[in-house]
Coordinates of C-alpha atoms and ligand atoms in Angstrom, one line a residue:
A15 CA 93.6 75.8 85.2
G16 CA 94.8 75.3 82.1
F17 CA 97.4 72.8 83.2
A18 CA 97.7 69.2 82.8
N19 CA 98.3 67.2 86.2
V20 CA 101.1 65.3 86.8
T21 CA 101.5 62.8 89.5
H22 CA 105.2 62.7 91.0
R23 CA 106.5 59.4 91.1
V24 CA 108.9 60.1 93.6
P25 CA 106.9 62.7 96.1
M26 CA 108.4 66.1 96.6
M27 CA 108.4 66.4 100.3
S28 CA 108.9 69.4 102.6
I29 CA 111.9 70.3 104.6
E30 CA 112.8 70.6 108.1
K31 CA 113.7 74.1 109.3
V32 CA 116.3 75.2 111.8
T33 CA 116.9 79.0 112.8
T34 CA 119.5 78.5 115.3
I35 CA 123.1 77.0 115.4
E36 CA 121.7 74.9 118.5
G37 CA 118.9 73.6 116.0
L38 CA 121.5 72.5 113.8
A39 CA 123.3 70.7 116.3
D40 CA 120.2 69.1 117.6
W41 CA 119.5 67.8 114.5
E42 CA 122.9 66.1 114.1
K43 CA 122.0 64.5 117.4
G44 CA 118.8 63.4 116.3
L45 CA 120.4 61.7 113.2
A46 CA 123.0 59.9 115.6
R47 CA 120.2 58.4 117.7
I48 CA 119.1 56.8 114.6
L49 CA 122.7 55.6 113.3
P50 CA 124.9 55.5 116.3
G51 CA 128.7 56.1 116.1
T52 CA 128.5 57.4 112.4
S53 CA 130.3 60.4 111.1
F54 CA 128.3 62.2 109.0
S55 CA 129.5 64.6 106.1
Y56 CA 127.1 67.0 104.4
V57 CA 126.8 69.1 101.2
C58 CA 125.9 72.6 102.2
E59 CA 124.5 74.8 99.4
P60 CA 122.5 78.0 99.3
K61 CA 118.5 77.9 99.6
V62 CA 117.8 79.5 96.6
D63 CA 114.5 81.7 97.1
G64 CA 112.5 80.7 93.7
V65 CA 110.1 78.1 93.1
A66 CA 110.5 74.4 93.0
C67 CA 110.4 72.3 89.9
S68 CA 110.8 68.9 88.6
L69 CA 112.2 67.9 85.0
R70 CA 112.2 64.4 83.6
Y71 CA 114.9 63.7 81.1
E72 CA 114.1 60.1 79.4
R73 CA 117.5 59.1 77.6
G74 CA 119.0 62.1 77.8
V75 CA 115.6 64.2 76.4
L76 CA 113.7 66.6 78.5
V77 CA 110.2 65.3 78.3
L78 CA 108.4 66.7 81.1
A79 CA 108.4 69.5 83.7
A80 CA 106.1 69.8 86.6
T81 CA 105.5 72.4 89.6
R82 CA 105.5 71.0 92.8
G83 CA 102.4 71.4 93.5
D84 CA 101.0 69.7 96.9
G85 CA 104.3 67.4 96.7
V86 CA 102.0 64.6 94.9
R87 CA 100.8 66.3 92.1
G88 CA 101.6 69.3 90.2
D89 CA 101.2 71.0 87.1
D90 CA 102.6 69.9 84.0
I91 CA 104.6 73.1 83.0
T92 CA 106.7 71.7 80.3
A93 CA 106.2 74.1 77.9
N94 CA 107.4 77.1 79.9
A95 CA 110.3 75.1 81.5
R96 CA 111.6 74.6 77.8
T97 CA 111.7 78.6 77.6
V98 CA 114.3 78.7 80.6
R99 CA 117.4 79.4 78.9
N100 CA 119.7 77.3 81.3
V101 CA 117.3 74.5 81.0
P102 CA 119.2 72.0 78.9
L103 CA 116.5 70.3 76.5
K104 CA 119.1 67.6 76.3
L105 CA 121.5 66.1 78.4
R106 CA 125.3 66.1 77.5
E107 CA 127.2 62.6 76.7
G108 CA 130.4 62.9 78.1
K109 CA 132.3 61.6 81.5
V110 CA 129.0 60.5 82.9
P111 CA 126.7 58.3 80.8
V112 CA 123.1 59.7 79.9
P113 CA 120.8 58.0 82.4
E114 CA 117.8 56.1 81.2
V115 CA 115.5 58.3 83.4
L116 CA 116.6 61.3 85.3
E117 CA 114.2 63.3 87.3
V118 CA 116.1 66.5 88.3
R119 CA 114.9 68.5 90.9
G120 CA 115.7 72.2 91.3
E121 CA 114.5 75.7 91.8
V122 CA 113.3 78.0 89.3
Y123 CA 114.3 81.9 90.2
F124 CA 115.3 85.4 89.0
E125 CA 118.3 87.0 89.9
R126 CA 118.1 90.4 91.2
A127 CA 119.1 92.4 88.3
D128 CA 116.4 90.6 86.0
F129 CA 113.9 91.1 88.5
E130 CA 114.6 94.8 88.8
K131 CA 114.9 95.3 85.3
L132 CA 111.5 93.4 84.5
N133 CA 109.8 95.9 86.9
Q134 CA 111.5 98.6 85.3
E135 CA 110.2 97.7 82.0
R136 CA 106.8 97.5 83.7
E137 CA 106.9 100.8 85.0
A138 CA 108.2 102.4 81.7
A139 CA 105.0 100.4 80.0
G140 CA 102.6 101.8 82.7
E141 CA 102.0 98.2 84.0
D142 CA 101.8 97.3 88.0
L143 CA 105.1 96.4 89.6
F144 CA 105.8 93.0 90.8
Q145 CA 106.1 92.8 94.7
N146 CA 108.4 90.2 94.9
A147 CA 111.3 87.9 92.8
R148 CA 109.9 84.6 94.1
N149 CA 106.1 85.0 93.5
T150 CA 107.1 86.5 90.3
A151 CA 108.8 83.3 89.5
A152 CA 105.9 81.3 90.6
G153 CA 103.6 83.3 88.5
T154 CA 105.4 83.1 85.5
L155 CA 105.8 79.4 85.4
K156 CA 101.9 79.4 85.4
Q157 CA 101.7 81.4 82.4
L158 CA 99.5 79.8 79.9
D159 CA 101.7 81.4 77.2
P160 CA 105.1 80.1 76.8
A161 CA 106.1 82.9 74.5
L162 CA 105.8 85.2 77.3
V163 CA 107.6 83.0 79.8
A164 CA 110.2 83.1 77.5
T165 CA 110.7 86.9 77.5
R166 CA 111.2 86.6 81.5
K167 CA 114.7 85.7 82.3
L168 CA 113.9 83.0 84.6
K169 CA 116.9 80.4 85.5
F170 CA 117.0 76.9 87.1
V171 CA 119.4 75.6 89.4
S172 CA 119.4 71.9 90.3
Y173 CA 119.4 70.4 93.9
G174 CA 117.9 66.6 94.0
A175 CA 116.9 63.8 92.5
G176 CA 113.1 62.1 92.1
E177 CA 113.3 59.1 90.0
T178 CA 116.2 57.6 88.4
K179 CA 117.1 54.9 86.4
G180 CA 120.6 54.1 85.1
F181 CA 122.1 56.9 87.3
L182 CA 124.3 55.7 90.0
V183 CA 125.7 58.2 92.4
E184 CA 126.3 57.5 95.8
T185 CA 126.8 60.8 97.4
V186 CA 124.9 64.1 97.3
A187 CA 128.4 65.7 96.2
A188 CA 128.5 63.2 93.2
F189 CA 124.9 63.9 92.5
V190 CA 125.8 67.3 91.9
S191 CA 129.3 67.0 90.0
S192 CA 127.3 64.3 87.6
C193 CA 124.7 66.7 87.2
R194 CA 127.2 69.6 86.1
E195 CA 128.9 66.8 83.7
L196 CA 125.3 66.3 82.2
G197 CA 124.9 70.0 81.4
L198 CA 122.5 70.5 84.3
P199 CA 122.9 74.1 86.0
T200 CA 124.4 73.4 89.6
N201 CA 125.3 75.8 92.3
P202 CA 129.1 76.5 92.4
L203 CA 128.5 77.0 96.1
S204 CA 127.7 73.5 97.0
T205 CA 129.9 72.0 99.4
R206 CA 130.9 68.9 101.1
V207 CA 132.1 69.6 104.7
A208 CA 132.7 67.1 107.5
G209 CA 130.8 67.1 110.8
I210 CA 128.3 69.7 112.2
E211 CA 131.4 71.7 112.6
G212 CA 132.0 72.1 109.0
V213 CA 128.1 73.2 108.4
V214 CA 128.2 75.5 111.2
E215 CA 131.3 77.3 109.8
Y216 CA 129.4 77.1 106.1
V217 CA 126.6 78.8 107.8
K218 CA 128.4 81.4 109.4
D219 CA 130.6 82.4 106.5
F220 CA 127.9 82.5 104.1
E221 CA 125.2 84.9 106.0
E222 CA 127.4 88.1 104.7
R223 CA 128.5 86.1 101.3
R224 CA 124.8 85.6 100.4
K225 CA 124.4 89.3 100.5
T226 CA 126.5 89.9 97.4
L227 CA 125.1 86.9 95.3
A228 CA 123.2 87.5 91.9
Y229 CA 120.1 85.8 93.2
E230 CA 118.2 86.1 96.6
T231 CA 118.8 83.5 99.1
D232 CA 117.3 83.1 102.9
G233 CA 119.3 80.3 103.9
V234 CA 121.3 77.2 103.5
V235 CA 119.9 73.6 102.9
V236 CA 122.4 70.8 104.6
K237 CA 122.1 67.1 103.4
V238 CA 123.7 64.1 104.6
D239 CA 126.2 63.3 101.8
D240 CA 126.3 59.6 101.9
R241 CA 123.0 58.5 100.0
S242 CA 123.1 55.1 101.2
L243 CA 122.2 56.6 104.8
H244 CA 119.2 58.5 103.3
A245 CA 117.0 55.6 103.3
E246 CA 118.2 54.3 107.0
L247 CA 117.4 57.8 108.1
G248 CA 114.1 57.5 107.1
T249 CA 111.4 60.3 106.7
T250 CA 109.0 62.3 109.3
A251 CA 105.3 62.8 108.3
K252 CA 106.4 65.8 106.2
A253 CA 110.1 65.5 105.4
P254 CA 113.2 63.4 104.9
R255 CA 115.3 63.2 108.0
W256 CA 118.6 63.5 106.1
M257 CA 118.3 67.2 105.3
A258 CA 117.3 70.2 107.1
A259 CA 117.0 73.9 105.8
F260 CA 118.9 76.7 108.0
K261 CA 116.8 79.8 107.6
Y262 CA 118.5 83.3 108.5
E263 CA 116.4 85.7 110.3
A264 CA 115.1 88.4 107.9
E265 CA 117.8 91.4 107.5
K266 CA 117.3 94.5 109.8
A267 CA 118.9 97.8 109.5
V268 CA 118.9 100.9 111.8
S269 CA 118.3 104.4 110.3
R270 CA 116.8 107.8 111.3
L271 CA 113.0 108.4 110.9
L272 CA 113.2 111.7 109.2
S273 CA 109.4 112.5 108.3
V274 CA 106.1 110.6 107.6
S275 CA 104.2 110.9 104.5
Y276 CA 100.5 110.0 104.1
Q277 CA 99.6 107.6 101.2
V278 CA 96.0 107.6 99.9
G279 CA 94.9 104.1 98.6
R280 CA 92.2 103.2 96.3
T281 CA 89.5 102.8 99.2
G282 CA 90.6 106.1 100.5
A283 CA 92.6 104.7 103.1
V284 CA 95.5 107.1 104.4
T285 CA 98.3 105.4 105.6
P286 CA 101.5 106.3 107.1
V287 CA 104.8 105.8 105.6
A288 CA 108.0 106.7 106.9
N289 CA 110.8 108.6 105.0
L290 CA 114.0 107.5 106.1
E291 CA 117.7 108.6 106.0
P292 CA 119.0 106.4 103.4
V293 CA 120.4 103.3 104.7
R294 CA 121.8 100.0 102.6
L295 CA 119.5 96.8 103.6
A296 CA 119.4 93.5 101.9
G297 CA 121.2 94.8 98.7
T298 CA 119.1 98.0 98.2
T299 CA 119.2 101.3 99.7
V300 CA 116.0 101.9 101.4
K301 CA 114.5 105.3 101.7
R302 CA 111.0 104.5 102.4
A303 CA 109.4 102.2 105.0
S304 CA 105.9 101.1 105.6
L305 CA 104.5 102.1 109.0
H306 CA 101.1 100.1 108.5
N307 CA 98.5 102.1 110.0
F308 CA 98.3 104.9 112.8
E309 CA 97.2 102.6 115.8
E310 CA 100.4 100.6 115.2
V311 CA 102.5 103.6 115.1
A312 CA 100.6 104.9 118.4
R313 CA 101.0 101.5 119.9
K314 CA 104.6 100.8 119.0
D315 CA 105.3 104.9 120.0
I316 CA 107.2 105.4 117.1
R317 CA 108.1 109.3 116.5
E318 CA 109.5 111.6 114.1
G319 CA 113.4 111.6 114.7
D320 CA 113.4 108.6 116.2
W321 CA 116.2 105.9 115.5
V322 CA 114.1 102.9 114.1
L323 CA 114.8 99.1 113.3
V324 CA 113.9 98.3 109.7
E325 CA 113.1 94.8 108.2
K326 CA 112.9 93.4 105.0
A327 CA 111.8 90.1 104.3
G328 CA 111.6 89.2 100.9
E329 CA 109.4 92.0 99.7
I330 CA 110.4 95.2 98.0
I331 CA 108.8 97.9 100.6
P332 CA 110.7 97.2 104.1
Y333 CA 108.7 98.0 107.0
V334 CA 109.3 99.7 110.3
L335 CA 109.9 97.3 113.4
E336 CA 110.2 99.6 116.3
S337 CA 111.8 102.6 117.6
L338 CA 114.8 102.6 119.4
K339 CA 113.5 104.4 122.6
E340 CA 117.2 104.4 124.3
K341 CA 118.3 106.8 121.6
R342 CA 115.9 109.6 122.2
T343 CA 117.0 113.2 122.6
G344 CA 113.5 114.6 123.6
K345 CA 113.4 116.0 120.4
E346 CA 111.3 113.6 118.6
K347 CA 107.8 114.2 117.7
K348 CA 104.8 112.5 118.0
I349 CA 103.1 111.3 114.8
A350 CA 99.6 111.9 114.5
A351 CA 96.9 110.7 112.4
P352 CA 95.7 113.6 109.7
E353 CA 92.3 115.1 110.1
R354 CA 92.4 116.1 106.5
C355 CA 93.2 114.3 103.4
P356 CA 96.7 115.2 102.5
E357 CA 95.8 115.1 98.9
C358 CA 92.4 116.7 98.5
D359 CA 92.0 118.2 102.0
S360 CA 88.6 116.5 102.5
P361 CA 88.3 115.9 106.2
L362 CA 88.8 112.1 106.8
E363 CA 86.4 109.7 108.5
R364 CA 86.3 106.6 110.0
R365 CA 83.9 104.2 108.3
K366 CA 82.6 102.8 112.0
E367 CA 83.3 103.9 115.4
G368 CA 86.7 101.9 116.3
E369 CA 87.8 101.2 112.9
V370 CA 91.8 101.5 112.7
I371 CA 91.8 102.7 109.1
I372 CA 90.9 106.4 108.5
R373 CA 89.8 107.1 105.0
C374 CA 89.1 109.8 102.6
P375 CA 85.6 109.9 101.4
S376 CA 86.1 112.0 98.6
Y377 CA 85.5 111.0 95.0
E378 CA 87.5 113.5 93.5
C379 CA 90.6 113.2 95.6
P380 CA 93.2 112.6 92.9
E381 CA 94.9 110.0 94.8
K382 CA 92.1 108.0 95.3
V383 CA 90.4 108.4 91.9
K384 CA 93.9 107.5 90.4
G385 CA 94.2 104.3 92.6
L386 CA 90.4 103.2 91.8
A387 CA 91.1 103.6 88.3
I388 CA 94.0 101.3 88.2
A389 CA 92.2 98.8 90.1
L390 CA 89.0 99.3 88.1
A391 CA 91.1 98.2 85.1
S392 CA 93.1 95.7 86.3
R393 CA 92.5 91.9 85.3
R394 CA 90.9 91.1 88.7
A395 CA 88.3 93.7 88.2
M396 CA 86.9 94.8 84.8
D397 CA 90.2 93.9 83.0
I398 CA 90.4 96.9 80.6
E399 CA 93.7 95.9 78.8
G400 CA 96.3 99.0 78.6
L401 CA 94.7 101.0 81.1
G402 CA 98.0 101.1 83.3
P403 CA 99.1 103.6 86.1
K404 CA 100.8 105.7 83.4
L405 CA 98.0 106.1 81.1
V406 CA 95.6 107.0 84.4
D407 CA 98.1 109.5 85.4
Q408 CA 98.1 111.2 82.1
L409 CA 94.2 111.0 81.9
Y410 CA 93.9 112.2 85.3
E411 CA 96.4 115.1 84.4
E412 CA 95.0 116.1 81.0
E413 CA 91.5 116.2 83.0
L414 CA 90.0 113.5 80.7
I415 CA 88.9 112.1 84.0
E416 CA 87.8 113.2 87.2
T417 CA 85.9 110.3 88.7
I418 CA 86.2 106.7 87.6
A419 CA 82.7 107.4 85.9
D420 CA 84.4 109.5 83.6
I421 CA 86.5 106.5 82.0
F422 CA 83.3 105.4 80.6
T423 CA 82.8 108.3 78.7
L424 CA 86.0 108.6 77.2
D425 CA 84.6 107.5 73.7
K426 CA 83.3 111.3 73.5
K427 CA 86.6 112.6 74.1
R428 CA 88.5 110.9 71.5
D429 CA 89.9 113.8 70.1
R430 CA 91.6 114.8 73.4
L431 CA 92.4 111.1 73.8
L432 CA 94.7 111.6 70.6
G433 CA 96.4 114.1 72.0
L434 CA 97.9 112.3 74.8
E435 CA 101.9 111.5 74.6
R436 CA 102.0 108.2 72.9
M437 CA 98.5 107.6 72.0
G438 CA 98.1 106.8 68.3
E439 CA 94.9 106.1 66.5
K440 CA 95.3 102.5 66.8
S441 CA 96.1 102.4 70.6
A442 CA 93.3 104.9 71.2
D443 CA 90.6 102.9 69.7
S444 CA 91.5 99.7 70.8
L445 CA 91.6 101.4 74.5
L446 CA 88.1 102.6 73.6
S447 CA 86.6 99.0 72.6
Q448 CA 88.3 97.7 75.6
I449 CA 86.1 100.1 77.8
E450 CA 83.1 99.3 75.8
A451 CA 83.5 95.9 76.4
A452 CA 83.7 96.6 80.0
K453 CA 80.8 98.3 80.3
T454 CA 78.9 94.6 80.6
R455 CA 81.4 92.7 82.3
P456 CA 79.7 90.4 85.1
L457 CA 78.4 92.0 88.0
D458 CA 81.0 90.4 90.4
R459 CA 84.0 92.2 88.3
V460 CA 81.9 95.3 88.8
L461 CA 81.6 94.9 92.7
V462 CA 85.5 94.2 92.6
A463 CA 86.1 97.2 90.8
L464 CA 84.1 99.8 93.0
G465 CA 86.8 99.1 95.7
I466 CA 84.4 98.6 98.5
P467 CA 86.3 97.8 101.5
H468 CA 86.6 94.1 102.2
V469 CA 84.9 93.1 99.0
G470 CA 87.4 91.2 97.2
E471 CA 86.8 88.3 94.3
T472 CA 85.1 85.5 96.8
I473 CA 82.6 88.0 98.3
A474 CA 81.9 89.9 95.1
A475 CA 80.9 86.4 93.5
A476 CA 78.7 85.3 96.5
V477 CA 76.9 88.6 96.4
A478 CA 76.4 88.7 92.3
Q479 CA 74.9 85.0 92.7
R480 CA 72.4 86.5 95.0
Y481 CA 71.4 89.5 93.4
S482 CA 70.9 91.1 89.7
S483 CA 72.0 94.6 89.5
L484 CA 74.2 97.2 91.3
E485 CA 70.6 99.0 92.2
E486 CA 69.1 96.0 93.6
I487 CA 72.1 95.4 95.9
G488 CA 72.3 99.3 96.8
K489 CA 68.6 98.8 98.2
A490 CA 69.6 96.0 100.3
S491 CA 69.9 96.2 104.1
A492 CA 72.4 94.5 106.2
E493 CA 69.5 92.0 107.2
D494 CA 68.2 91.6 103.5
L495 CA 71.9 90.5 102.8
Q496 CA 72.2 88.3 105.8
A497 CA 69.0 86.5 104.9
K498 CA 70.3 85.8 101.5
G499 CA 72.9 83.7 103.2
L500 CA 75.8 85.9 103.3
G501 CA 77.8 86.7 106.6
Q502 CA 77.1 89.4 109.0
V503 CA 80.3 91.3 108.5
V504 CA 80.2 91.2 104.8
S505 CA 76.2 92.1 104.7
E506 CA 77.1 95.3 107.2
N507 CA 80.2 96.2 105.2
I508 CA 78.1 96.2 101.8
A509 CA 75.1 98.0 103.1
L510 CA 77.3 100.6 105.1
W511 CA 78.9 101.2 101.6
F512 CA 75.5 101.7 99.6
S513 CA 74.1 103.7 102.2
D514 CA 76.8 106.6 101.9
K515 CA 75.4 109.5 99.5
R516 CA 78.5 109.6 97.8
N517 CA 78.8 106.0 96.9
K518 CA 75.3 106.3 95.6
E519 CA 76.3 109.3 93.4
L520 CA 79.0 107.2 92.0
V521 CA 76.9 104.3 91.1
A522 CA 74.3 106.6 89.7
R523 CA 77.0 108.3 87.4
L524 CA 78.3 104.8 86.4
R525 CA 75.1 103.6 85.1
A526 CA 74.6 106.9 83.4
A527 CA 77.9 106.7 81.5
G528 CA 76.7 103.3 80.1
L529 CA 78.0 100.7 82.9
K530 CA 75.6 97.9 82.6
P531 CA 76.9 94.6 84.3
S532 CA 75.6 91.5 83.2
V533 CA 74.3 88.7 85.3
K534 CA 75.3 85.0 85.5
P535 CA 72.6 82.6 86.0
A536 CA 71.5 82.1 89.2
A537 CA 73.8 79.7 91.4
P538 CA 72.2 76.5 92.7
S539 CA 70.3 77.2 95.5
S540 CA 71.8 74.4 97.3
G541 CA 75.2 72.9 96.7
K542 CA 77.4 70.6 98.2
L543 CA 78.4 72.9 101.2
T544 CA 74.9 74.6 101.7
G545 CA 74.6 75.5 105.2
K546 CA 78.4 75.3 105.9
T547 CA 80.6 78.1 107.1
F548 CA 84.5 78.1 106.2
V549 CA 87.5 79.7 106.8
V550 CA 90.6 79.2 105.0
T551 CA 94.0 79.8 106.0
G552 CA 97.7 79.2 105.5
T553 CA 99.3 78.3 102.4
L554 CA 97.3 75.5 100.5
P555 CA 99.2 73.0 98.4
K556 CA 97.2 73.7 95.1
R557 CA 95.3 76.6 94.7
S558 CA 95.6 80.2 96.4
R559 CA 93.0 80.8 99.0
E560 CA 91.1 83.2 97.0
D561 CA 90.2 80.4 94.6
V562 CA 89.6 77.8 97.4
K563 CA 87.0 80.2 98.9
D564 CA 85.6 80.7 95.4
L565 CA 85.2 76.9 95.1
I566 CA 83.5 77.0 98.7
V567 CA 80.9 79.9 97.5
G568 CA 80.5 77.8 94.4
A569 CA 79.3 75.2 95.9
G570 CA 77.0 76.9 98.2
G571 CA 79.0 77.5 101.3
K572 CA 80.1 80.6 103.2
V573 CA 83.4 81.8 103.6
T574 CA 84.4 84.1 106.9
D575 CA 87.3 85.5 107.9
S576 CA 87.7 84.6 111.5
V577 CA 86.9 81.0 113.4
S578 CA 84.3 81.0 115.3
K579 CA 82.0 78.2 117.1
N580 CA 79.8 78.7 114.3
T581 CA 82.6 77.6 111.9
S582 CA 81.9 74.3 110.3
Y583 CA 85.5 73.8 109.0
L584 CA 88.9 75.5 109.0
V585 CA 90.9 74.8 105.7
A586 CA 94.1 75.0 106.6
G587 CA 97.4 74.8 104.7
E588 CA 100.8 75.4 105.8
K589 CA 101.8 78.2 108.0
A590 CA 98.4 78.0 109.3
G591 CA 98.8 80.3 112.5
S592 CA 96.4 81.9 115.2
K593 CA 93.4 80.4 112.9
L594 CA 94.1 76.9 113.5
E595 CA 94.9 77.3 117.1
R596 CA 91.5 79.3 117.6
A597 CA 89.9 76.3 115.6
Q598 CA 91.6 73.5 118.0
A599 CA 90.8 75.5 120.9
L600 CA 87.1 75.4 119.7
N601 CA 86.9 72.1 118.3
V602 CA 86.3 73.0 115.0
P603 CA 87.2 70.4 112.7
V604 CA 90.4 71.3 110.5
I605 CA 90.5 70.1 107.1
S606 CA 93.2 70.1 104.1
E607 CA 92.6 71.4 100.8
G608 CA 92.4 67.6 99.7
E609 CA 89.9 66.9 102.2
L610 CA 87.8 70.0 100.8
E611 CA 88.6 68.6 97.3
K612 CA 86.7 65.0 98.7
M613 CA 83.9 66.9 99.7
L614 CA 83.0 68.5 96.5
G615 CA 83.8 65.4 94.8
I616 CA 86.5 67.2 92.6
E617 CA 89.8 65.0 93.8
Ligands
LIG8 S1 116.6 70.2 98.8 C1 112.6 68.0 99.5 N1 118.3 72.3 98.0 O1 113.7 75.5 99.6 C2 112.7 69.4 98.9 N2 116.0 72.6 98.4 O2 112.2 75.0 102.0 C3 114.0 69.7 98.4 N3 115.3 75.3 98.0 O3 110.8 73.0 98.4 C4 114.8 70.2 99.2 N4 117.4 75.8 97.1 O4 111.9 74.6 96.8 C5 116.8 72.0 98.5 N5 120.1 74.0 97.3 C6 118.4 73.6 97.8 C7 117.6 74.4 97.5 C8 116.1 73.9 97.9 C9 116.0 75.9 97.5 C10 113.9 75.0 98.0 C11 113.3 73.9 97.5 C12 112.4 73.6 98.8 C13 112.5 74.5 99.6 C14 112.3 74.1 101.3

């Protein structure tokens, strides 16, 4: 939303992935089958982990920048790209004449240090931390405010061409050096090698080297150097044959699991976290790693004192893959799920029999209250600007809030609010007016804010279309909810949450504190997708899965989480896994995002 569409004159295709040395050799054999007797030279370069972007220069002037989108159409992000510091607004006239048209494709990314610094600043400002550099780069390019983009230190590196006029280069290596001559950033590690042996050497050599680079890379892109061969080699349905991406395995390290801490989330979920003997992994020192949940710990038989294998694949928090049983001494201790909340000592519960997650049910549990408050204030929920983790901590420590309902009566404690560190009259009043405005946010936002397990934006929107107040939803049984066309699991979940006395109390307190959600006009009772049930999976070309779900629900369709014989369609994107297999096994039609758009008439 907010960006004009751009149709790429030359589509931005995908790239064939290879994960083994044999895979590289097989790739070359495939090339030799098409062009027997050819001796191939290649250009190898780091596969920079960021987002693809296309820059169009006309007579040397940057006139358009676009995201990849689905490869055919992307978003016009020219204003944002202009703020990326090493993107030239004008090409340099020199040895290489400025071409009439040059579309340069490349990657927009963060250097590790810049990303870390950004997170440090966010932490200091009490804002949520970003999970990984790649998604943050993607998110930044889609910001509507170029001034904000300019504050983030994004970088660009060129790696390929789209449409060109008056730009004659015969090899990939010449393309790279010409770009460099024209003042475009290129990768100094881009190297021409002879034969697949040369590629293998580069790939092996780069495996360690890449860890010392300023940016993240997870592989090497290999391209046939002679551009005249590109057309001859042609493309498969998805990707050009003359190019392959070698991807390294995620980095792993071995360490000792010293102890286990318990983390309490905003839904009260208590999850185990491993405290490790500090170990270097993918450029950082790792001391903590996720253990997912207690069932997994039991299934993998991971024990305190074990030597464990830790993996990090792009995310900031690594996770424990497995324990090395052969290294046991017999002194290791089994890890038990706690019976009481590590934060507030309330007895923990499973909401339903057989459920994996154990939760703290208390609304006075400090960690839960803080987590709920932060989530409640977030943009996706009630959007209270300025109420981030830091302030929530302060409010809690100073006993200005004991439950999330207290947020809405902070206006009565203005004096004490002013007593907080770094809280002036102006920021206090701005916060209070934000809170006042939040009291009448739409019902679906409020539903998201409550932290009902499994109720995200899509489901909240679907519920809010069918009911006009929290009280009404609270009175509905699972059957009532289902009768209104909500899925079975969703219906049971919501009824279960509202049937809990403590949740009823919370809703009553919120109401007493002045929360009065607004109601959108009722949705059309029949839309283009009424009566159809969808499952959405994989990485979709244009929209996030959540956005696609919203589209479906908005058109009267139902969205569920798992594929069954009742599923009308599976909307599948890239990397669709088990859901795709299941859909195929059950003969459930599989459609793309584009086909869904056609159904909706929004092509
Ligand atoms: S050339 C046709 N060269 O990796 C796609 N891609 O996994 C262009 N990438 O979508 C491929 N560094 O966003 C190429 N040196 C490089 C790259 C590179 C990163 C990205 C690119 C592409 C993805 C493929």
